[in-house]
PDB file of C-alpha atoms in Angstrom:
ATOM      1  CA  UNK A   1     -12.241 108.638 -62.984  1.00 43.00           C
ATOM      2  CA  UNK A   2      -9.786 105.776 -63.499  1.00 61.00           C
ATOM      3  CA  UNK A   3      -9.638 102.873 -61.077  1.00 66.00           C
ATOM      4  CA  UNK A   4      -6.547 103.152 -58.849  1.00 71.00           C
ATOM      5  CA  UNK A   5      -4.839  99.852 -58.078  1.00 76.00           C
ATOM      6  CA  UNK A   6      -4.654  99.468 -54.262  1.00 88.00           C
ATOM      7  CA  UNK A   7      -1.116  98.006 -54.247  1.00 94.00           C
ATOM      8  CA  UNK A   8       1.629 100.487 -55.141  1.00 97.00           C
ATOM      9  CA  UNK A   9       4.051  98.806 -57.571  1.00 98.00           C
ATOM     10  CA  UNK A  10       7.629 100.131 -57.598  1.00 98.00           C
ATOM     11  CA  UNK A  11      10.652  98.906 -59.570  1.00 98.00           C
ATOM     12  CA  UNK A  12      14.396  99.507 -59.406  1.00 97.00           C
ATOM     13  CA  UNK A  13      17.390  98.250 -61.397  1.00 95.00           C
ATOM     14  CA  UNK A  14      20.738  97.768 -59.668  1.00 94.00           C
ATOM     15  CA  UNK A  15      23.838  95.620 -59.442  1.00 91.00           C
ATOM     16  CA  UNK A  16      26.119  95.166 -56.429  1.00 92.00           C
ATOM     17  CA  UNK A  17      28.011  98.340 -57.264  1.00 90.00           C
ATOM     18  CA  UNK A  18      24.874 100.458 -56.838  1.00 92.00           C
ATOM     19  CA  UNK A  19      23.428  98.682 -53.807  1.00 96.00           C
ATOM     20  CA  UNK A  20      23.947 101.603 -51.414  1.00 96.00           C
ATOM     21  CA  UNK A  21      21.949 103.883 -53.688  1.00 96.00           C
ATOM     22  CA  UNK A  22      19.202 101.268 -53.940  1.00 97.00           C
ATOM     23  CA  UNK A  23      19.114 100.948 -50.149  1.00 98.00           C
ATOM     24  CA  UNK A  24      18.534 104.662 -49.577  1.00 98.00           C
ATOM     25  CA  UNK A  25      16.073 105.063 -52.451  1.00 98.00           C
ATOM     26  CA  UNK A  26      13.922 102.094 -51.434  1.00 98.00           C
ATOM     27  CA  UNK A  27      14.002 102.798 -47.691  1.00 98.00           C
ATOM     28  CA  UNK A  28      13.165 106.480 -48.184  1.00 98.00           C
ATOM     29  CA  UNK A  29      10.106 105.453 -50.225  1.00 98.00           C
ATOM     30  CA  UNK A  30       9.053 103.111 -47.418  1.00 98.00           C
ATOM     31  CA  UNK A  31       9.702 105.757 -44.751  1.00 97.00           C
ATOM     32  CA  UNK A  32       7.415 108.403 -46.266  1.00 97.00           C
ATOM     33  CA  UNK A  33       4.712 106.160 -47.807  1.00 97.00           C
ATOM     34  CA  UNK A  34       1.222 106.027 -46.325  1.00 96.00           C
ATOM     35  CA  UNK A  35       1.361 103.079 -43.899  1.00 95.00           C
ATOM     36  CA  UNK A  36      -2.232 102.126 -44.751  1.00 94.00           C
ATOM     37  CA  UNK A  37      -1.215 101.252 -48.322  1.00 95.00           C
ATOM     38  CA  UNK A  38       0.664  98.151 -49.469  1.00 96.00           C
ATOM     39  CA  UNK A  39       3.954  98.490 -51.365  1.00 98.00           C
ATOM     40  CA  UNK A  40       5.266  95.899 -53.834  1.00 97.00           C
ATOM     41  CA  UNK A  41       8.949  96.408 -54.675  1.00 98.00           C
ATOM     42  CA  UNK A  42      10.540  94.716 -57.683  1.00 98.00           C
ATOM     43  CA  UNK A  43      14.333  94.767 -57.993  1.00 97.00           C
ATOM     44  CA  UNK A  44      15.805  94.060 -61.405  1.00 96.00           C
ATOM     45  CA  UNK A  45      18.862  92.385 -59.932  1.00 95.00           C
ATOM     46  CA  UNK A  46      22.072  92.632 -61.932  1.00 91.00           C
ATOM     47  CA  UNK A  47      24.110  90.722 -59.365  1.00 92.00           C
ATOM     48  CA  UNK A  48      23.418  91.821 -55.788  1.00 95.00           C
ATOM     49  CA  UNK A  49      24.780  89.559 -53.037  1.00 96.00           C
ATOM     50  CA  UNK A  50      22.090  87.543 -51.236  1.00 95.00           C
ATOM     51  CA  UNK A  51      23.018  88.896 -47.792  1.00 96.00           C
ATOM     52  CA  UNK A  52      22.599  92.447 -49.065  1.00 97.00           C
ATOM     53  CA  UNK A  53      19.122  91.696 -50.402  1.00 96.00           C
ATOM     54  CA  UNK A  54      18.185  90.247 -47.000  1.00 96.00           C
ATOM     55  CA  UNK A  55      19.497  93.370 -45.273  1.00 97.00           C
ATOM     56  CA  UNK A  56      17.531  95.538 -47.714  1.00 97.00           C
ATOM     57  CA  UNK A  57      14.313  93.635 -47.099  1.00 96.00           C
ATOM     58  CA  UNK A  58      14.684  93.884 -43.324  1.00 96.00           C
ATOM     59  CA  UNK A  59      15.400  97.597 -43.389  1.00 97.00           C
ATOM     60  CA  UNK A  60      12.518  98.348 -45.767  1.00 97.00           C
ATOM     61  CA  UNK A  61      10.077  96.502 -43.516  1.00 96.00           C
ATOM     62  CA  UNK A  62      11.363  98.375 -40.479  1.00 97.00           C
ATOM     63  CA  UNK A  63      10.034 101.538 -42.141  1.00 97.00           C
ATOM     64  CA  UNK A  64       6.895 100.050 -43.711  1.00 97.00           C
ATOM     65  CA  UNK A  65       5.639  96.654 -42.566  1.00 96.00           C
ATOM     66  CA  UNK A  66       3.175  96.292 -45.451  1.00 96.00           C
ATOM     67  CA  UNK A  67       5.906  95.894 -48.061  1.00 96.00           C
ATOM     68  CA  UNK A  68       6.798  92.860 -50.128  1.00 95.00           C
ATOM     69  CA  UNK A  69       9.985  92.541 -52.153  1.00 96.00           C
ATOM     70  CA  UNK A  70      10.727  90.513 -55.270  1.00 96.00           C
ATOM     71  CA  UNK A  71      14.158  90.261 -56.915  1.00 96.00           C
ATOM     72  CA  UNK A  72      14.253  89.267 -60.588  1.00 96.00           C
ATOM     73  CA  UNK A  73      17.641  88.273 -61.924  1.00 95.00           C
ATOM     74  CA  UNK A  74      18.771  90.258 -64.962  1.00 91.00           C
ATOM     75  CA  UNK A  75      21.931  89.217 -66.769  1.00 84.00           C
ATOM     76  CA  UNK A  76      23.621  92.398 -67.941  1.00 76.00           C
ATOM     77  CA  UNK A  77      25.231  90.487 -70.813  1.00 78.00           C
ATOM     78  CA  UNK A  78      21.725  90.041 -72.255  1.00 76.00           C
ATOM     79  CA  UNK A  79      21.698  93.820 -72.718  1.00 78.00           C
ATOM     80  CA  UNK A  80      25.003  93.846 -74.616  1.00 77.00           C
ATOM     81  CA  UNK A  81      23.397  95.109 -77.843  1.00 78.00           C
ATOM     82  CA  UNK A  82      22.638  98.425 -76.182  1.00 81.00           C
ATOM     83  CA  UNK A  83      25.101 101.357 -75.951  1.00 74.00           C
ATOM     84  CA  UNK A  84      27.064 101.666 -72.719  1.00 72.00           C
ATOM     85  CA  UNK A  85      25.733 104.282 -70.294  1.00 76.00           C
ATOM     86  CA  UNK A  86      27.954 105.385 -67.384  1.00 69.00           C
ATOM     87  CA  UNK A  87      30.007 102.242 -67.866  1.00 69.00           C
ATOM     88  CA  UNK A  88      27.126  99.731 -67.644  1.00 73.00           C
ATOM     89  CA  UNK A  89      23.811  98.778 -69.229  1.00 80.00           C
ATOM     90  CA  UNK A  90      21.566  98.228 -66.197  1.00 84.00           C
ATOM     91  CA  UNK A  91      19.542 101.346 -67.052  1.00 83.00           C
ATOM     92  CA  UNK A  92      18.012  99.401 -69.960  1.00 88.00           C
ATOM     93  CA  UNK A  93      16.654  96.739 -67.602  1.00 90.00           C
ATOM     94  CA  UNK A  94      13.528  98.845 -67.068  1.00 92.00           C
ATOM     95  CA  UNK A  95      12.624  98.158 -70.706  1.00 93.00           C
ATOM     96  CA  UNK A  96      12.157  94.511 -69.692  1.00 93.00           C
ATOM     97  CA  UNK A  97       9.393  95.325 -67.186  1.00 96.00           C
ATOM     98  CA  UNK A  98       6.436  94.748 -69.570  1.00 96.00           C
ATOM     99  CA  UNK A  99       7.609  91.161 -70.129  1.00 94.00           C
ATOM    100  CA  UNK A 100       9.011  90.456 -66.669  1.00 95.00           C
ATOM    101  CA  UNK A 101       5.824  91.681 -64.958  1.00 96.00           C
ATOM    102  CA  UNK A 102       3.101  90.323 -67.297  1.00 95.00           C
ATOM    103  CA  UNK A 103       0.328  90.591 -64.700  1.00 95.00           C
ATOM    104  CA  UNK A 104       1.214  94.143 -63.667  1.00 96.00           C
ATOM    105  CA  UNK A 105      -0.672  97.049 -65.208  1.00 96.00           C
ATOM    106  CA  UNK A 106       1.085 100.110 -63.784  1.00 97.00           C
ATOM    107  CA  UNK A 107       4.480 100.502 -62.119  1.00 98.00           C
ATOM    108  CA  UNK A 108       6.680 103.365 -60.908  1.00 98.00           C
ATOM    109  CA  UNK A 109      10.342 102.959 -61.833  1.00 98.00           C
ATOM    110  CA  UNK A 110      13.052 104.789 -59.843  1.00 96.00           C
ATOM    111  CA  UNK A 111      16.735 105.264 -60.494  1.00 96.00           C
ATOM    112  CA  UNK A 112      18.800 104.472 -57.399  1.00 96.00           C
ATOM    113  CA  UNK A 113      20.146 107.999 -56.938  1.00 95.00           C
ATOM    114  CA  UNK A 114      16.809 109.341 -55.696  1.00 97.00           C
ATOM    115  CA  UNK A 115      15.970 110.392 -52.140  1.00 97.00           C
ATOM    116  CA  UNK A 116      12.263 110.389 -51.396  1.00 97.00           C
ATOM    117  CA  UNK A 117      10.841 112.942 -48.973  1.00 96.00           C
ATOM    118  CA  UNK A 118       7.306 112.568 -50.265  1.00 97.00           C
ATOM    119  CA  UNK A 119       4.526 109.971 -50.100  1.00 97.00           C
ATOM    120  CA  UNK A 120       4.734 107.724 -53.179  1.00 98.00           C
ATOM    121  CA  UNK A 121       1.072 106.769 -52.767  1.00 97.00           C
ATOM    122  CA  UNK A 122       0.181 110.332 -53.802  1.00 97.00           C
ATOM    123  CA  UNK A 123       2.148 109.837 -57.018  1.00 97.00           C
ATOM    124  CA  UNK A 124       0.485 106.438 -57.514  1.00 97.00           C
ATOM    125  CA  UNK A 125      -2.881 108.196 -57.673  1.00 95.00           C
ATOM    126  CA  UNK A 126      -1.749 109.890 -60.922  1.00 96.00           C
ATOM    127  CA  UNK A 127      -1.979 106.585 -62.793  1.00 94.00           C
ATOM    128  CA  UNK A 128      -3.927 106.924 -66.017  1.00 94.00           C
ATOM    129  CA  UNK A 129      -5.066 104.069 -68.250  1.00 94.00           C
ATOM    130  CA  UNK A 130      -5.055 106.371 -71.288  1.00 94.00           C
ATOM    131  CA  UNK A 131      -1.360 107.359 -70.998  1.00 96.00           C
ATOM    132  CA  UNK A 132       1.473 104.895 -71.674  1.00 96.00           C
ATOM    133  CA  UNK A 133       4.143 106.836 -69.814  1.00 97.00           C
ATOM    134  CA  UNK A 134       4.499 109.725 -67.358  1.00 98.00           C
ATOM    135  CA  UNK A 135       7.462 111.588 -65.900  1.00 98.00           C
ATOM    136  CA  UNK A 136       8.599 115.111 -65.078  1.00 97.00           C
ATOM    137  CA  UNK A 137      10.217 117.624 -67.375  1.00 96.00           C
ATOM    138  CA  UNK A 138      14.027 117.428 -67.445  1.00 94.00           C
ATOM    139  CA  UNK A 139      15.253 120.661 -65.844  1.00 89.00           C
ATOM    140  CA  UNK A 140      18.970 120.295 -66.653  1.00 87.00           C
ATOM    141  CA  UNK A 141      19.639 122.925 -69.311  1.00 86.00           C
ATOM    142  CA  UNK A 142      22.851 121.321 -70.525  1.00 84.00           C
ATOM    143  CA  UNK A 143      20.935 118.086 -71.173  1.00 89.00           C
ATOM    144  CA  UNK A 144      18.322 119.994 -73.170  1.00 93.00           C
ATOM    145  CA  UNK A 145      21.027 121.752 -75.196  1.00 92.00           C
ATOM    146  CA  UNK A 146      22.946 118.559 -75.970  1.00 92.00           C
ATOM    147  CA  UNK A 147      19.796 116.606 -76.839  1.00 95.00           C
ATOM    148  CA  UNK A 148      18.423 119.386 -79.042  1.00 95.00           C
ATOM    149  CA  UNK A 149      21.596 119.223 -81.136  1.00 95.00           C
ATOM    150  CA  UNK A 150      21.557 115.400 -81.292  1.00 95.00           C
ATOM    151  CA  UNK A 151      17.907 115.386 -82.385  1.00 95.00           C
ATOM    152  CA  UNK A 152      18.682 118.020 -85.034  1.00 95.00           C
ATOM    153  CA  UNK A 153      21.594 116.015 -86.439  1.00 95.00           C
ATOM    154  CA  UNK A 154      19.346 112.945 -86.626  1.00 95.00           C
ATOM    155  CA  UNK A 155      16.414 114.856 -88.180  1.00 95.00           C
ATOM    156  CA  UNK A 156      14.088 114.084 -85.272  1.00 95.00           C
ATOM    157  CA  UNK A 157      11.636 116.737 -83.979  1.00 95.00           C
ATOM    158  CA  UNK A 158      12.547 118.071 -80.540  1.00 95.00           C
ATOM    159  CA  UNK A 159      10.319 119.877 -78.034  1.00 95.00           C
ATOM    160  CA  UNK A 160      12.253 121.138 -75.012  1.00 94.00           C
ATOM    161  CA  UNK A 161       9.017 121.860 -73.144  1.00 94.00           C
ATOM    162  CA  UNK A 162       8.040 118.180 -73.308  1.00 95.00           C
ATOM    163  CA  UNK A 163      11.455 116.567 -72.879  1.00 97.00           C
ATOM    164  CA  UNK A 164      11.274 114.322 -69.799  1.00 97.00           C
ATOM    165  CA  UNK A 165      13.806 112.695 -67.446  1.00 96.00           C
ATOM    166  CA  UNK A 166      13.408 108.902 -67.125  1.00 96.00           C
ATOM    167  CA  UNK A 167      15.056 108.675 -63.681  1.00 95.00           C
ATOM    168  CA  UNK A 168      11.493 108.691 -62.369  1.00 97.00           C
ATOM    169  CA  UNK A 169       9.212 106.794 -64.769  1.00 97.00           C
ATOM    170  CA  UNK A 170       5.536 105.953 -64.351  1.00 98.00           C
ATOM    171  CA  UNK A 171       4.895 103.102 -66.785  1.00 97.00           C
ATOM    172  CA  UNK A 172       1.536 101.891 -68.007  1.00 97.00           C
ATOM    173  CA  UNK A 173       2.880  98.401 -68.732  1.00 97.00           C
ATOM    174  CA  UNK A 174      -0.361  97.272 -70.301  1.00 97.00           C
ATOM    175  CA  UNK A 175      -0.162 100.088 -72.854  1.00 96.00           C
ATOM    176  CA  UNK A 176       3.506  99.265 -73.491  1.00 97.00           C
ATOM    177  CA  UNK A 177       2.525  95.675 -74.249  1.00 96.00           C
ATOM    178  CA  UNK A 178      -0.452  96.589 -76.424  1.00 96.00           C
ATOM    179  CA  UNK A 179       1.535  99.134 -78.464  1.00 95.00           C
ATOM    180  CA  UNK A 180       4.710  97.024 -78.513  1.00 94.00           C
ATOM    181  CA  UNK A 181       6.647 100.070 -77.329  1.00 95.00           C
ATOM    182  CA  UNK A 182       9.569  98.145 -75.843  1.00 93.00           C
ATOM    183  CA  UNK A 183      10.272  96.637 -79.276  1.00 93.00           C
ATOM    184  CA  UNK A 184      10.158 100.090 -80.877  1.00 95.00           C
ATOM    185  CA  UNK A 185      12.519 101.542 -78.274  1.00 94.00           C
ATOM    186  CA  UNK A 186      14.957  98.640 -78.641  1.00 91.00           C
ATOM    187  CA  UNK A 187      14.979  98.991 -82.420  1.00 92.00           C
ATOM    188  CA  UNK A 188      15.634 102.721 -82.080  1.00 93.00           C
ATOM    189  CA  UNK A 189      18.598 102.073 -79.771  1.00 91.00           C
ATOM    190  CA  UNK A 190      20.043  99.462 -82.116  1.00 90.00           C
ATOM    191  CA  UNK A 191      19.851 101.984 -84.963  1.00 92.00           C
ATOM    192  CA  UNK A 192      21.232 104.891 -82.906  1.00 91.00           C
ATOM    193  CA  UNK A 193      24.252 103.615 -80.990  1.00 87.00           C
ATOM    194  CA  UNK A 194      25.451 107.197 -80.382  1.00 89.00           C
ATOM    195  CA  UNK A 195      22.503 108.228 -78.168  1.00 89.00           C
ATOM    196  CA  UNK A 196      23.529 110.613 -75.419  1.00 85.00           C
ATOM    197  CA  UNK A 197      21.259 109.412 -72.620  1.00 89.00           C
ATOM    198  CA  UNK A 198      20.493 105.759 -73.319  1.00 88.00           C
ATOM    199  CA  UNK A 199      16.785 104.923 -73.393  1.00 91.00           C
ATOM    200  CA  UNK A 200      15.873 108.435 -72.219  1.00 94.00           C
ATOM    201  CA  UNK A 201      16.839 109.736 -75.660  1.00 95.00           C
ATOM    202  CA  UNK A 202      14.947 106.903 -77.354  1.00 95.00           C
ATOM    203  CA  UNK A 203      11.789 107.277 -75.278  1.00 96.00           C
ATOM    204  CA  UNK A 204      11.644 111.020 -75.807  1.00 97.00           C
ATOM    205  CA  UNK A 205      12.081 110.542 -79.544  1.00 96.00           C
ATOM    206  CA  UNK A 206       9.339 107.911 -79.780  1.00 95.00           C
ATOM    207  CA  UNK A 207       6.715 108.822 -77.167  1.00 95.00           C
ATOM    208  CA  UNK A 208       7.584 112.385 -76.159  1.00 89.00           C
ATOM    209  CA  UNK A 209       4.440 113.873 -77.677  1.00 90.00           C
ATOM    210  CA  UNK A 210       2.124 111.401 -75.941  1.00 92.00           C
ATOM    211  CA  UNK A 211       3.844 111.255 -72.553  1.00 96.00           C
ATOM    212  CA  UNK A 212       2.188 112.825 -69.530  1.00 97.00           C
ATOM    213  CA  UNK A 213       4.121 115.417 -67.543  1.00 97.00           C
ATOM    214  CA  UNK A 214       3.899 115.115 -63.755  1.00 97.00           C
ATOM    215  CA  UNK A 215       4.312 117.968 -61.227  1.00 95.00           C
ATOM    216  CA  UNK A 216       7.994 118.833 -60.900  1.00 93.00           C
ATOM    217  CA  UNK A 217       8.160 118.020 -57.186  1.00 94.00           C
ATOM    218  CA  UNK A 218       8.281 114.326 -58.070  1.00 96.00           C
ATOM    219  CA  UNK A 219      11.770 114.719 -59.505  1.00 95.00           C
ATOM    220  CA  UNK A 220      13.799 117.670 -58.281  1.00 93.00           C
ATOM    221  CA  UNK A 221      17.385 118.192 -59.436  1.00 89.00           C
ATOM    222  CA  UNK A 222      18.918 119.869 -56.339  1.00 84.00           C
ATOM    223  CA  UNK A 223      21.116 122.364 -58.181  1.00 70.00           C
ATOM    224  CA  UNK A 224      18.267 123.760 -60.296  1.00 62.00           C
ATOM    225  CA  UNK A 225      15.642 124.819 -57.766  1.00 63.00           C
ATOM    226  CA  UNK A 226      15.144 127.725 -55.331  1.00 61.00           C
ATOM    227  CA  UNK A 227      15.494 127.033 -51.613  1.00 64.00           C
ATOM    228  CA  UNK A 228      11.733 127.450 -51.146  1.00 63.00           C
ATOM    229  CA  UNK A 229      11.225 124.138 -52.976  1.00 62.00           C
ATOM    230  CA  UNK A 230      12.486 122.309 -49.895  1.00 65.00           C
ATOM    231  CA  UNK A 231       9.537 123.585 -47.888  1.00 70.00           C
ATOM    232  CA  UNK A 232       7.335 121.049 -49.707  1.00 80.00           C
ATOM    233  CA  UNK A 233       7.420 117.248 -49.918  1.00 91.00           C
ATOM    234  CA  UNK A 234       9.707 116.388 -52.836  1.00 94.00           C
ATOM    235  CA  UNK A 235      11.830 113.684 -54.426  1.00 96.00           C
ATOM    236  CA  UNK A 236      15.488 114.596 -54.960  1.00 95.00           C
ATOM    237  CA  UNK A 237      17.284 113.178 -57.984  1.00 95.00           C
ATOM    238  CA  UNK A 238      21.060 113.512 -57.692  1.00 92.00           C
ATOM    239  CA  UNK A 239      21.393 113.195 -61.465  1.00 87.00           C
ATOM    240  CA  UNK A 240      25.047 112.793 -62.422  1.00 77.00           C
ATOM    241  CA  UNK A 241      26.219 113.758 -58.917  1.00 82.00           C
ATOM    242  CA  UNK A 242      25.462 110.881 -56.513  1.00 88.00           C
ATOM    243  CA  UNK A 243      26.426 111.801 -52.934  1.00 91.00           C
ATOM    244  CA  UNK A 244      28.626 108.721 -52.577  1.00 90.00           C
ATOM    245  CA  UNK A 245      30.795 109.770 -55.542  1.00 82.00           C
ATOM    246  CA  UNK A 246      31.639 113.478 -55.430  1.00 70.00           C
ATOM    247  CA  UNK A 247      34.534 113.158 -57.842  1.00 62.00           C
ATOM    248  CA  UNK A 248      33.194 115.340 -60.654  1.00 52.00           C
ATOM    249  CA  UNK A 249      32.940 119.058 -61.355  1.00 47.00           C
ATOM    250  CA  UNK A 250      32.687 120.749 -57.960  1.00 51.00           C
ATOM    251  CA  UNK A 251      34.137 118.087 -55.630  1.00 68.00           C
ATOM    252  CA  UNK A 252      31.943 119.685 -52.958  1.00 77.00           C
ATOM    253  CA  UNK A 253      29.784 118.141 -50.277  1.00 85.00           C
ATOM    254  CA  UNK A 254      26.564 120.145 -50.409  1.00 86.00           C
ATOM    255  CA  UNK A 255      23.716 120.494 -47.947  1.00 88.00           C
ATOM    256  CA  UNK A 256      21.388 118.426 -50.146  1.00 89.00           C
ATOM    257  CA  UNK A 257      24.003 115.681 -50.408  1.00 91.00           C
ATOM    258  CA  UNK A 258      24.223 115.627 -46.622  1.00 93.00           C
ATOM    259  CA  UNK A 259      20.500 114.844 -46.569  1.00 93.00           C
ATOM    260  CA  UNK A 260      21.349 111.561 -48.305  1.00 96.00           C
ATOM    261  CA  UNK A 261      24.011 110.701 -45.713  1.00 96.00           C
ATOM    262  CA  UNK A 262      21.640 111.606 -42.887  1.00 96.00           C
ATOM    263  CA  UNK A 263      19.114 109.101 -44.188  1.00 97.00           C
ATOM    264  CA  UNK A 264      21.803 106.492 -44.869  1.00 97.00           C
ATOM    265  CA  UNK A 265      22.930 106.889 -41.245  1.00 97.00           C
ATOM    266  CA  UNK A 266      19.344 106.414 -40.036  1.00 96.00           C
ATOM    267  CA  UNK A 267      19.039 103.176 -41.999  1.00 96.00           C
ATOM    268  CA  UNK A 268      22.328 101.799 -40.710  1.00 95.00           C
ATOM    269  CA  UNK A 269      21.937 103.011 -37.125  1.00 95.00           C
ATOM    270  CA  UNK A 270      25.126 105.083 -37.161  1.00 96.00           C
ATOM    271  CA  UNK A 271      26.160 108.750 -37.136  1.00 97.00           C
ATOM    272  CA  UNK A 272      26.321 110.950 -40.259  1.00 96.00           C
ATOM    273  CA  UNK A 273      30.094 111.092 -39.804  1.00 97.00           C
ATOM    274  CA  UNK A 274      30.290 107.296 -39.839  1.00 97.00           C
ATOM    275  CA  UNK A 275      28.143 107.211 -42.963  1.00 97.00           C
ATOM    276  CA  UNK A 276      30.416 109.740 -44.684  1.00 95.00           C
ATOM    277  CA  UNK A 277      33.520 107.820 -43.670  1.00 95.00           C
ATOM    278  CA  UNK A 278      32.260 104.739 -45.503  1.00 94.00           C
ATOM    279  CA  UNK A 279      33.006 106.634 -48.719  1.00 92.00           C
ATOM    280  CA  UNK A 280      35.532 109.381 -47.999  1.00 92.00           C
ATOM    281  CA  UNK A 281      38.592 110.117 -45.916  1.00 92.00           C
ATOM    282  CA  UNK A 282      38.268 112.589 -43.044  1.00 94.00           C
ATOM    283  CA  UNK A 283      40.377 115.106 -44.973  1.00 92.00           C
ATOM    284  CA  UNK A 284      38.181 114.798 -48.059  1.00 89.00           C
ATOM    285  CA  UNK A 285      35.027 115.372 -46.033  1.00 92.00           C
ATOM    286  CA  UNK A 286      36.374 118.472 -44.294  1.00 92.00           C
ATOM    287  CA  UNK A 287      37.807 120.006 -47.478  1.00 90.00           C
ATOM    288  CA  UNK A 288      34.646 119.272 -49.480  1.00 89.00           C
ATOM    289  CA  UNK A 289      32.409 120.873 -46.853  1.00 90.00           C
ATOM    290  CA  UNK A 290      34.680 123.901 -46.408  1.00 91.00           C
ATOM    291  CA  UNK A 291      34.762 124.413 -50.175  1.00 87.00           C
ATOM    292  CA  UNK A 292      30.977 124.417 -50.283  1.00 84.00           C
ATOM    293  CA  UNK A 293      30.663 126.788 -47.321  1.00 87.00           C
ATOM    294  CA  UNK A 294      33.187 129.239 -48.759  1.00 86.00           C
ATOM    295  CA  UNK A 295      31.620 129.296 -52.226  1.00 83.00           C
ATOM    296  CA  UNK A 296      28.113 129.758 -50.816  1.00 79.00           C
ATOM    297  CA  UNK A 297      29.186 132.434 -48.314  1.00 78.00           C
ATOM    298  CA  UNK A 298      28.876 135.424 -50.655  1.00 81.00           C
ATOM    299  CA  UNK A 299      26.800 136.376 -53.687  1.00 79.00           C
ATOM    300  CA  UNK A 300      29.931 137.008 -55.762  1.00 83.00           C
ATOM    301  CA  UNK A 301      31.526 133.618 -55.115  1.00 73.00           C
ATOM    302  CA  UNK A 302      28.201 131.864 -55.808  1.00 68.00           C
ATOM    303  CA  UNK A 303      27.743 133.673 -59.114  1.00 71.00           C
ATOM    304  CA  UNK A 304      31.310 132.958 -60.188  1.00 74.00           C
ATOM    305  CA  UNK A 305      30.833 129.291 -59.368  1.00 68.00           C
ATOM    306  CA  UNK A 306      27.551 129.109 -61.311  1.00 64.00           C
ATOM    307  CA  UNK A 307      29.322 130.670 -64.309  1.00 67.00           C
ATOM    308  CA  UNK A 308      32.029 128.038 -63.965  1.00 64.00           C
ATOM    309  CA  UNK A 309      29.463 125.240 -63.962  1.00 60.00           C
ATOM    310  CA  UNK A 310      27.712 126.778 -66.971  1.00 59.00           C
ATOM    311  CA  UNK A 311      30.994 126.861 -68.880  1.00 57.00           C
ATOM    312  CA  UNK A 312      31.308 123.115 -68.245  1.00 53.00           C
ATOM    313  CA  UNK A 313      27.808 122.477 -69.513  1.00 52.00           C
ATOM    314  CA  UNK A 314      26.421 121.638 -66.076  1.00 51.00           C
TER     315      UNK A 314
END
């Protein structure tokens, strides 16, 4: 049995634009983590205002007193050689972790559109010295379809059953350093500027066969699971549809998105309505909720909507 490091190491990458997502992701981890364990949070900081970092630290410690926080400045211009992804390059900052955290052996990386409703210390116990990287299978069929075609065009083997989503990444940083994997991934990205999903495409191409697959509950895409999934402790990943930006595809405000606002309201000490109003007009909120309720009210309207999403590749 492998030795489990007692301190749970967690990393995020964010700039000021994504601070609200970082706040909810980090605080939800702290809220559900075993209070007997110590958490060490590292923020790869692409330009977050100092007062916001102070607020984040105070709120995290209100949920879990045994938490320490370190912010490491990352200049996004230093990542300019990489392809743009959703209008920025902060996603690539996680590739810097082996060098930025030279004394750290294992670390869990989280995108900032995750809502934790599970104990991260249970995930931490999956660490394995023999595996360089672990994540969950990517359950978005449109992603699998698009990536399969990209891999085919680039003559790279593709295994849909082992294709993982890097939004939740369990890095063995020591193995990354020993195998010089960051260098390999960076070289791949420099050679393939047309990648569809940034370093996720690169990492699957280079280490997909060796990566470990974690239980799916550690990264649940809300629109791809049965309702019974919510009876267990899970981590929601609002991939491509962050609750604070419902401007794409459905323009609906779903029940699982409301979970995010409920937690945001808890952090800020306000009502869910006040949390919603930080992002949307009253009219937008009402229309978005009514749209969701109407579509979900009958089997026929649900099926028609799912067909619509499928036609859009969602």
